[in-house]
XYZ file of N, CA and C in Angstrom:
681
model
N -5.247 3.058 13.175
C -5.325 1.793 12.432
C -6.791 1.419 12.226
N -7.208 1.168 10.989
C -8.616 0.834 10.738
C -8.947 -0.568 11.230
N -10.229 -0.848 11.424
C -10.641 -2.209 11.795
C -10.396 -3.172 10.644
N -10.377 -4.452 10.970
C -10.212 -5.471 9.933
C -11.494 -5.683 9.140
N -12.634 -5.307 9.705
C -13.921 -5.404 9.007
C -14.939 -4.555 9.752
N -15.920 -4.056 9.014
C -17.049 -3.338 9.605
C -18.325 -4.055 9.187
N -19.165 -4.377 10.163
C -20.385 -5.146 9.943
C -21.592 -4.301 10.319
N -22.508 -4.152 9.391
C -23.706 -3.352 9.593
C -24.921 -4.246 9.800
N -25.778 -3.867 10.735
C -27.157 -4.338 10.715
C -27.846 -3.651 9.533
N -29.040 -4.104 9.176
C -29.748 -3.500 8.045
C -30.902 -2.620 8.502
N -31.965 -3.237 8.998
C -33.178 -2.483 9.331
C -32.971 -1.643 10.582
N -33.205 -0.350 10.449
C -32.999 0.576 11.547
C -31.597 1.144 11.590
N -30.702 0.578 10.772
C -29.317 1.047 10.714
C -29.023 1.697 9.368
N -29.277 0.971 8.285
C -29.094 1.523 6.941
C -30.402 2.028 6.349
N -31.480 1.298 6.595
C -32.815 1.722 6.155
C -33.781 1.537 7.323
N -34.876 2.262 7.273
C -35.875 2.138 8.338
C -37.136 1.510 7.773
N -37.152 0.159 7.757
C -38.336 -0.582 7.322
C -39.108 -1.129 8.510
N -38.619 -0.875 9.720
C -39.229 -1.507 10.886
C -40.675 -1.072 11.127
N -41.034 0.220 10.960
C -42.459 0.572 11.082
C -43.327 -0.150 10.050
N -42.801 -0.280 8.829
C -43.529 -0.998 7.779
C -43.753 -2.452 8.173
N -42.683 -3.135 8.590
C -42.804 -4.550 8.898
C -43.623 -4.779 10.163
N -43.538 -3.850 11.122
C -44.370 -3.965 12.318
C -45.844 -3.882 11.954
N -46.192 -2.934 11.088
C -47.588 -2.796 10.664
C -48.045 -4.036 9.904
N -47.169 -4.581 9.047
C -47.524 -5.795 8.310
C -47.756 -6.967 9.264
N -46.902 -7.097 10.269
C -47.063 -8.171 11.257
C -48.373 -8.009 12.017
N -48.675 -6.795 12.445
C -49.913 -6.548 13.187
C -51.126 -6.945 12.351
N -51.111 -6.594 11.072
C -52.254 -6.916 10.207
C -52.373 -8.416 9.964
N -51.242 -9.066 9.689
C -51.286 -10.501 9.383
C -51.693 -11.303 10.615
N -51.131 -10.988 11.762
C -51.501 -11.741 12.966
C -52.967 -11.524 13.324
N -53.483 -10.320 13.073
C -54.911 -10.076 13.316
C -55.758 -10.941 12.392
N -55.355 -11.031 11.114
C -56.088 -11.865 10.159
C -56.064 -13.335 10.567
N -54.952 -13.762 11.169
C -54.793 -15.166 11.559
C -55.402 -15.472 12.920
N -55.850 -14.436 13.621
C -56.446 -14.640 14.931
C -55.441 -14.865 16.039
N -54.184 -14.450 15.813
C -53.160 -14.572 16.846
C -53.264 -13.374 17.772
N -53.245 -13.629 19.065
C -53.360 -12.564 20.058
C -52.024 -11.841 20.170
N -51.914 -10.725 19.480
C -50.692 -9.928 19.515
C -50.937 -8.753 20.449
N -50.500 -8.902 21.687
C -50.733 -7.853 22.676
C -50.014 -6.576 22.283
N -50.516 -5.450 22.745
C -49.932 -4.146 22.432
C -48.449 -4.142 22.770
N -47.646 -3.760 21.777
C -46.206 -3.674 21.997
C -45.449 -4.939 21.662
N -46.148 -6.059 21.426
C -45.442 -7.316 21.188
C -44.611 -7.264 19.917
N -45.183 -6.749 18.837
C -44.440 -6.682 17.576
C -43.192 -5.826 17.737
N -43.346 -4.672 18.390
C -42.211 -3.774 18.567
C -41.127 -4.393 19.443
N -41.528 -5.236 20.390
C -40.547 -5.800 21.324
C -39.604 -6.778 20.640
N -39.936 -7.229 19.430
C -39.092 -8.161 18.692
C -38.169 -7.448 17.716
N -38.109 -6.109 17.771
C -37.248 -5.352 16.860
C -35.813 -5.865 16.966
N -35.217 -6.165 15.816
C -33.843 -6.655 15.775
C -33.721 -8.157 15.769
N -34.797 -8.868 16.050
C -34.753 -10.330 16.091
C -34.907 -10.917 14.694
N -34.448 -12.152 14.537
C -34.581 -12.843 13.258
C -35.992 -13.393 13.103
N -36.453 -13.477 11.844
C -37.803 -13.980 11.575
C -38.047 -15.373 12.147
N -37.102 -16.322 12.031
C -37.381 -17.645 12.609
C -37.668 -17.583 14.107
N -36.955 -16.705 14.819
C -37.191 -16.578 16.260
C -38.546 -15.948 16.540
N -38.927 -14.960 15.733
C -40.224 -14.309 15.901
C -41.356 -15.304 15.646
N -41.246 -16.065 14.562
C -42.245 -17.067 14.195
C -42.401 -18.104 15.303
N -41.268 -18.586 15.814
C -41.317 -19.592 16.884
C -41.824 -18.992 18.188
N -41.381 -17.773 18.500
C -41.763 -17.143 19.752
C -43.247 -16.863 19.855
N -43.871 -16.545 18.715
C -45.315 -16.304 18.701
C -46.126 -17.596 18.645
N -45.451 -18.707 18.361
C -46.171 -19.974 18.224
C -47.075 -19.996 17.011
N -46.620 -19.385 15.912
C -47.468 -19.251 14.723
C -47.858 -20.612 14.163
N -46.885 -21.517 14.044
C -47.202 -22.811 13.440
C -48.186 -23.594 14.305
N -48.008 -23.554 15.607
C -48.918 -24.273 16.499
C -50.333 -23.709 16.426
N -50.442 -22.380 16.304
C -51.761 -21.748 16.331
C -52.469 -21.763 14.982
N -51.691 -21.743 13.886
C -52.312 -21.571 12.564
C -51.949 -22.652 11.561
N -50.903 -23.423 11.838
C -50.432 -24.407 10.870
C -49.515 -23.831 9.812
N -49.271 -22.508 9.842
C -48.400 -21.882 8.849
C -46.939 -22.052 9.245
N -46.145 -22.648 8.343
C -44.715 -22.716 8.617
C -44.085 -21.344 8.360
N -42.790 -21.243 8.605
C -42.117 -19.948 8.489
C -42.254 -19.365 7.092
N -42.070 -20.195 6.066
C -42.136 -19.694 4.691
C -43.508 -19.120 4.377
N -44.553 -19.842 4.739
C -45.912 -19.369 4.457
C -46.241 -18.108 5.249
N -45.788 -18.063 6.491
C -46.018 -16.882 7.332
C -45.339 -15.660 6.726
N -44.098 -15.818 6.292
C -43.368 -14.693 5.706
C -43.965 -14.258 4.379
N -44.481 -15.209 3.618
C -45.145 -14.836 2.362
C -46.332 -13.925 2.634
N -47.091 -14.232 3.691
C -48.226 -13.377 4.064
C -47.743 -11.985 4.470
N -46.691 -11.954 5.268
C -46.177 -10.665 5.740
C -45.619 -9.844 4.582
N -44.852 -10.475 3.700
C -44.266 -9.743 2.577
C -45.339 -9.231 1.624
N -46.369 -10.021 1.404
C -47.463 -9.571 0.537
C -48.178 -8.375 1.151
N -48.387 -8.419 2.457
C -49.036 -7.298 3.141
C -48.147 -6.064 3.110
N -46.845 -6.247 3.320
C -45.911 -5.122 3.256
C -45.906 -4.495 1.867
N -45.965 -5.329 0.829
C -45.989 -4.803 -0.540
C -47.236 -3.961 -0.783
N -48.369 -4.402 -0.255
C -49.605 -3.619 -0.392
C -49.491 -2.293 0.352
N -48.879 -2.310 1.523
C -48.687 -1.077 2.282
C -47.798 -0.098 1.516
N -46.740 -0.615 0.894
C -45.859 0.245 0.096
C -46.622 0.841 -1.079
N -47.434 0.013 -1.734
C -48.248 0.507 -2.852
C -49.192 1.612 -2.398
N -49.634 1.530 -1.139
C -50.537 2.548 -0.587
C -49.796 3.770 -0.056
N -48.463 3.770 -0.214
C -47.690 4.945 0.170
C -47.020 4.881 1.522
N -46.983 3.690 2.149
C -46.309 3.585 3.450
C -44.826 3.894 3.250
N -44.255 4.801 4.042
C -42.885 5.257 3.767
C -41.806 4.288 4.245
N -40.727 4.221 3.472
C -39.498 3.544 3.886
C -38.392 4.593 3.845
N -37.753 4.808 4.966
C -36.709 5.830 5.025
C -35.333 5.228 4.749
N -34.566 5.917 3.911
C -33.137 5.640 3.807
C -32.467 6.476 4.887
N -31.766 5.834 5.789
C -31.203 6.547 6.930
C -29.910 7.260 6.544
N -29.702 8.445 7.089
C -28.600 9.297 6.617
C -27.222 8.725 6.923
N -26.363 8.796 5.919
C -24.956 8.471 6.102
C -24.563 7.032 5.883
N -25.529 6.117 5.835
C -25.192 4.699 5.768
C -24.514 4.283 4.482
N -25.146 4.568 3.354
C -24.576 4.170 2.068
C -23.233 4.854 1.837
N -23.141 6.128 2.195
C -21.872 6.847 2.033
C -20.766 6.205 2.863
N -21.099 5.780 4.081
C -20.098 5.148 4.941
C -19.637 3.818 4.362
N -20.562 3.026 3.840
C -20.183 1.756 3.204
C -19.181 2.006 2.084
N -19.486 2.956 1.214
C -18.593 3.237 0.084
C -17.257 3.811 0.558
N -17.281 4.638 1.594
C -16.041 5.219 2.118
C -15.116 4.129 2.651
N -15.701 3.173 3.350
C -14.908 2.067 3.887
C -14.313 1.216 2.777
N -15.097 0.956 1.748
C -14.592 0.116 0.657
C -13.467 0.809 -0.104
N -13.579 2.125 -0.276
C -12.501 2.874 -0.924
C -11.203 2.742 -0.124
N -11.334 2.684 1.202
C -10.161 2.540 2.072
C -9.670 1.092 2.150
N -10.389 0.170 1.523
C -9.981 -1.225 1.530
C -10.425 -2.009 2.742
N -11.381 -1.458 3.516
C -11.892 -2.156 4.695
C -13.031 -3.082 4.277
N -12.952 -4.378 4.553
C -14.064 -5.279 4.234
C -15.341 -4.865 4.965
N -16.460 -4.975 4.260
C -17.752 -4.548 4.796
C -18.762 -5.674 4.627
N -19.524 -5.943 5.682
C -20.589 -6.934 5.610
C -21.868 -6.410 6.220
N -22.968 -7.077 5.905
C -24.263 -6.805 6.523
C -24.716 -8.079 7.217
N -25.128 -7.937 8.475
C -25.582 -9.065 9.292
C -26.985 -8.725 9.775
N -27.982 -9.390 9.218
C -29.371 -8.997 9.449
C -30.244 -10.187 9.807
N -31.309 -9.910 10.530
C -32.322 -10.918 10.815
C -33.382 -10.998 9.744
N -33.267 -10.175 8.698
C -34.193 -10.244 7.569
C -33.886 -11.463 6.711
N -34.859 -11.866 5.905
C -34.638 -12.948 4.961
C -33.854 -12.421 3.764
N -33.196 -13.333 3.032
C -32.264 -12.912 1.987
C -32.936 -12.092 0.887
N -34.108 -12.476 0.466
C -34.754 -11.752 -0.619
C -35.037 -10.304 -0.269
N -35.601 -10.071 0.915
C -35.915 -8.696 1.307
C -34.645 -7.901 1.568
N -33.609 -8.560 2.099
C -32.347 -7.864 2.363
C -31.668 -7.441 1.066
N -31.617 -8.338 0.085
C -30.957 -7.979 -1.171
C -31.714 -6.876 -1.892
N -33.028 -6.892 -1.834
C -33.809 -5.813 -2.449
C -33.482 -4.470 -1.802
N -33.441 -4.448 -0.473
C -33.165 -3.196 0.238
C -31.753 -2.701 -0.048
N -30.782 -3.600 -0.059
C -29.392 -3.214 -0.280
C -29.147 -2.780 -1.718
N -29.835 -3.427 -2.652
C -29.730 -2.991 -4.044
C -30.305 -1.591 -4.208
N -31.415 -1.329 -3.529
C -32.006 0.002 -3.583
C -31.102 1.074 -3.016
N -30.285 0.702 -2.038
C -29.315 1.636 -1.450
C -28.086 1.826 -2.323
N -27.895 0.919 -3.275
C -26.716 1.001 -4.126
C -25.455 0.446 -3.489
N -25.606 -0.481 -2.534
C -24.423 -1.026 -1.859
C -24.298 -2.543 -1.988
N -25.286 -3.209 -2.548
C -25.268 -4.677 -2.580
C -24.007 -5.209 -3.252
N -23.627 -4.608 -4.363
C -22.517 -5.135 -5.152
C -21.141 -4.854 -4.554
N -21.068 -4.004 -3.530
C -19.755 -3.700 -2.947
C -19.525 -4.438 -1.631
N -20.525 -5.181 -1.163
C -20.374 -5.896 0.102
C -19.463 -7.112 -0.047
N -18.684 -7.368 0.988
C -17.869 -8.577 1.037
C -18.633 -9.750 1.627
N -19.718 -9.454 2.351
C -20.456 -10.513 3.044
C -21.879 -10.051 3.307
N -22.828 -10.956 3.128
C -24.212 -10.728 3.545
C -24.694 -11.974 4.274
N -25.005 -11.827 5.553
C -25.603 -12.907 6.331
C -27.040 -12.532 6.645
N -27.961 -13.438 6.323
C -29.378 -13.213 6.582
C -29.914 -14.319 7.485
N -31.193 -14.233 7.809
C -31.775 -15.148 8.793
C -31.627 -16.615 8.410
N -31.517 -16.896 7.103
C -31.356 -18.285 6.671
C -29.982 -18.853 7.024
N -29.016 -17.980 7.321
C -27.622 -18.399 7.440
C -27.193 -18.800 8.841
N -27.966 -18.478 9.861
C -27.496 -18.727 11.223
C -28.669 -18.936 12.171
N -28.417 -19.672 13.218
C -29.311 -19.831 14.368
C -28.443 -20.048 15.594
N -28.834 -19.622 16.768
C -29.987 -18.759 17.007
C -29.714 -17.326 16.577
N -30.771 -16.529 16.578
C -30.633 -15.144 16.164
C -30.149 -14.241 17.290
N -30.031 -12.976 16.955
C -29.671 -11.968 17.963
C -30.704 -12.027 19.095
N -30.306 -11.919 20.356
C -29.048 -11.405 20.906
C -27.907 -12.412 21.035
N -28.100 -13.655 20.599
C -26.995 -14.608 20.607
C -25.906 -14.096 19.660
N -24.636 -14.309 19.977
C -23.559 -13.792 19.120
C -23.270 -14.616 17.877
N -24.034 -15.687 17.631
C -23.708 -16.607 16.537
C -23.519 -15.901 15.202
N -24.389 -14.948 14.884
C -24.321 -14.305 13.568
C -23.034 -13.508 13.396
N -22.631 -12.793 14.428
C -21.412 -11.994 14.318
C -20.157 -12.858 14.356
N -20.182 -13.923 15.123
C -19.049 -14.846 15.120
C -18.904 -15.518 13.761
N -20.034 -15.868 13.141
C -19.990 -16.458 11.804
C -19.462 -15.453 10.789
N -19.873 -14.195 10.910
C -19.391 -13.161 9.987
C -17.875 -13.019 10.076
N -17.344 -12.983 11.285
C -15.894 -12.877 11.452
C -15.183 -14.096 10.867
N -15.773 -15.269 11.082
C -15.183 -16.498 10.535
C -15.171 -16.466 9.010
N -16.285 -16.056 8.408
C -16.369 -16.023 6.943
C -15.370 -15.015 6.352
N -15.173 -13.902 7.050
C -14.244 -12.877 6.565
C -12.804 -13.160 6.983
N -12.619 -14.201 7.803
C -11.296 -14.618 8.269
C -10.590 -13.498 9.027
N -11.345 -12.874 9.945
C -10.785 -11.822 10.800
C -11.171 -12.118 12.251
N -10.347 -11.716 13.212
C -10.707 -11.922 14.619
C -11.909 -11.064 14.998
N -12.841 -11.587 15.775
C -13.994 -10.779 16.182
C -13.601 -9.471 16.860
N -12.526 -9.495 17.653
C -12.160 -8.273 18.379
C -11.442 -7.252 17.505
N -11.321 -7.558 16.213
C -10.804 -6.580 15.253
C -11.912 -6.093 14.320
N -13.150 -6.382 14.688
C -14.309 -5.966 13.893
C -15.075 -4.862 14.606
N -15.689 -4.000 13.816
C -16.658 -3.027 14.314
C -18.038 -3.477 13.860
N -18.991 -3.490 14.770
C -20.388 -3.788 14.435
C -21.219 -2.538 14.673
N -22.135 -2.262 13.747
C -22.987 -1.076 13.839
C -24.428 -1.537 13.933
N -25.099 -1.181 15.022
C -26.418 -1.716 15.349
C -27.367 -0.625 15.829
N -28.673 -0.889 15.701
C -29.677 0.063 16.172
C -30.571 -0.501 17.266
N -30.453 -1.784 17.566
C -31.408 -2.411 18.483
C -30.720 -2.956 19.724
N -31.503 -3.124 20.770
C -30.987 -3.677 22.023
C -30.427 -5.077 21.810
N -31.171 -5.927 21.088
C -30.700 -7.301 20.878
C -29.497 -7.332 19.951
N -29.448 -6.425 18.981
C -28.306 -6.370 18.077
C -27.037 -5.954 18.787
N -27.143 -4.931 19.630
C -25.988 -4.498 20.418
C -25.516 -5.635 21.318
N -26.445 -6.318 21.967
C -26.076 -7.433 22.846
C -25.348 -8.524 22.075
N -25.806 -8.815 20.871
C -25.192 -9.839 20.035
C -23.753 -9.481 19.686
N -23.548 -8.245 19.237
C -22.214 -7.816 18.816
C -21.248 -7.731 19.992
N -21.720 -7.198 21.113
C -20.868 -7.096 22.300
C -20.474 -8.492 22.785
N -21.434 -9.426 22.780
C -21.141 -10.795 23.209
C -20.136 -11.475 22.292
N -20.099 -11.054 21.023
C -19.125 -11.606 20.076
C -17.741 -10.995 20.258
N -17.635 -9.981 21.104
C -16.348 -9.355 21.367
C -15.990 -8.238 20.419
N -16.988 -7.684 19.723
C -16.729 -6.640 18.733
C -16.907 -5.245 19.320
N -16.132 -4.286 18.791
C -16.345 -2.878 19.107
C -17.691 -2.501 18.499
N -18.608 -2.052 19.324
C -19.998 -1.915 18.896
C -20.445 -0.463 18.928
N -21.002 -0.031 17.811
C -21.521 1.326 17.662
C -23.041 1.256 17.609
N -23.706 2.000 18.473
C -25.157 2.128 18.414
C -25.532 3.373 17.634
N -26.541 3.264 16.782
C -26.995 4.414 15.999
C -28.466 4.651 16.291
N -28.809 5.914 16.558
C -30.135 6.246 17.062
C -31.074 6.817 16.008
N -30.666 6.866 14.748
C -31.440 7.581 13.734
C -32.884 7.111 13.634
N -33.128 5.813 13.830
C -34.483 5.274 13.691
C -35.121 4.938 15.031
N -34.480 5.306 16.129
C -34.974 4.894 17.445
C -36.244 5.646 17.816
N -37.146 4.936 18.485
C -38.362 5.563 19.002
C -38.044 6.325 20.284
N -38.953 7.195 20.662
C -38.768 7.981 21.875
C -38.777 7.073 23.111
N -38.015 7.446 24.159
C -38.074 6.688 25.414
C -39.511 6.577 25.918
N -39.863 5.394 26.389
C -41.224 5.145 26.849
C -42.094 4.475 25.810
N -41.735 4.616 24.525
C -42.462 3.922 23.457
C -42.065 2.448 23.461
N -43.013 1.586 23.093
C -42.733 0.143 23.108
C -41.566 -0.231 22.206
N -41.337 0.551 21.147
C -40.274 0.226 20.198
C -38.935 0.865 20.554
N -38.862 1.605 21.665
C -37.598 2.262 22.021
C -36.524 1.219 22.293
N -35.341 1.451 21.727
C -34.224 0.526 21.878
C -33.168 1.112 22.815
N -32.776 0.320 23.802
C -31.750 0.755 24.747
C -30.379 0.371 24.196
N -29.540 1.382 23.968
C -28.243 1.173 23.332
C -27.081 1.404 24.294
N -27.379 1.464 25.592
C -26.364 1.817 26.588
C -25.145 0.898 26.564
N -25.318 -0.351 26.162
C -24.210 -1.301 26.213
C -23.261 -1.170 25.031
N -23.610 -0.361 24.034
C -22.690 -0.107 22.925
C -21.488 0.689 23.429
N -20.351 0.510 22.774
C -19.152 1.252 23.169
C -19.264 2.730 22.806
N -19.949 3.000 21.708
C -20.157 4.364 21.225
C -21.585 4.446 20.711
N -22.265 5.559 20.947
C -23.598 5.792 20.389
C -23.569 7.111 19.623
N -24.064 7.080 18.375
C -24.116 8.286 17.548
C -25.555 8.527 17.107
N -25.944 9.799 16.930
C -27.305 10.091 16.467
C -27.573 9.567 15.059
N -26.608 9.730 14.151
C -26.737 9.230 12.782
C -25.371 8.754 12.308
N -25.363 7.965 11.248
C -24.094 7.480 10.704
C -23.293 8.588 10.045
N -23.929 9.705 9.738
C -23.187 10.852 9.215
C -22.145 11.343 10.212
N -22.390 11.099 11.495
C -21.508 11.588 12.552
C -20.510 10.537 13.023
N -20.465 9.397 12.334
C -19.537 8.334 12.726
C -18.187 8.591 12.059
N -17.276 9.180 12.806
C -15.972 9.568 12.276
C -15.027 8.373 12.210
N -13.937 8.551 11.462
C -12.925 7.506 11.393
C -12.360 7.201 12.773
N -12.230 8.233 13.623
C -11.687 8.031 14.969
C -12.567 7.089 15.790
N -13.886 7.226 15.650
C -14.797 6.351 16.391
C -14.789 4.931 15.845
N -14.395 4.776 14.585
C -14.306 3.449 13.975
C -12.951 2.794 14.209
N -12.007 3.532 14.802
C -10.657 3.022 14.966
C -10.228 3.099 16.431
N -10.931 2.391 17.319
C -10.606 2.475 18.750
C -9.219 1.958 19.079
N -8.660 1.110 18.219
C -7.339 0.535 18.490
C -6.260 1.609 18.460
N -6.517 2.669 17.698
C -5.546 3.758 17.629
C -5.458 4.553 18.910
N -6.455 4.395 19.807
C -6.441 5.140 21.063
C -6.134 4.232 22.252
N -5.526 3.081 21.939
C -5.017 2.244 23.022
C -5.927 1.124 23.452
N -6.973 0.837 22.672
C -7.857 -0.268 23.069
C -7.099 -1.580 23.036
């Protein structure tokens, strides 16, 4: 029996923009004179922008509100892309989204990215128009690892959380989905090596796969095996 809905994270799950955004954050905070200790940017992988902005104390230190801070980061990221900074499309993600929709399974994306950057990335993947739901950082608080975003997604799709599958790449994302009561799949395609500041621990996921290409229907349908 298929799940009632499948919910994907975006960055690190469908596309790998995290190295790009980490570099943009490092450059912008350096320009602003914010003390970003080694590994700090990477340690926020999977978190929503409002939480990152508040956690760094950006407004207190610089007077920049969230919108102005993100404008600086997005402008820097755009310059990095123009200079050839790579963005990886992660294997199997777009195909899995389309496969689920053909089967009639509702599909959503639940991300800590802002709506503009999320829609651009999803349009580039060719999946934006087939999604049943897109939740971005503007839609919920607090961010991951709190379960609010996944509980809201289940509510919007009118399905029980424990009948949803969530697919995540980060420690905080896995924690969020598990806390919401969802069958949680960790994907390692974009994960850093153990010992690196950006390495994500996915042990709490119910299933971990190297790439979404290897995520079989059986792994997406735990209820069929007696769950």
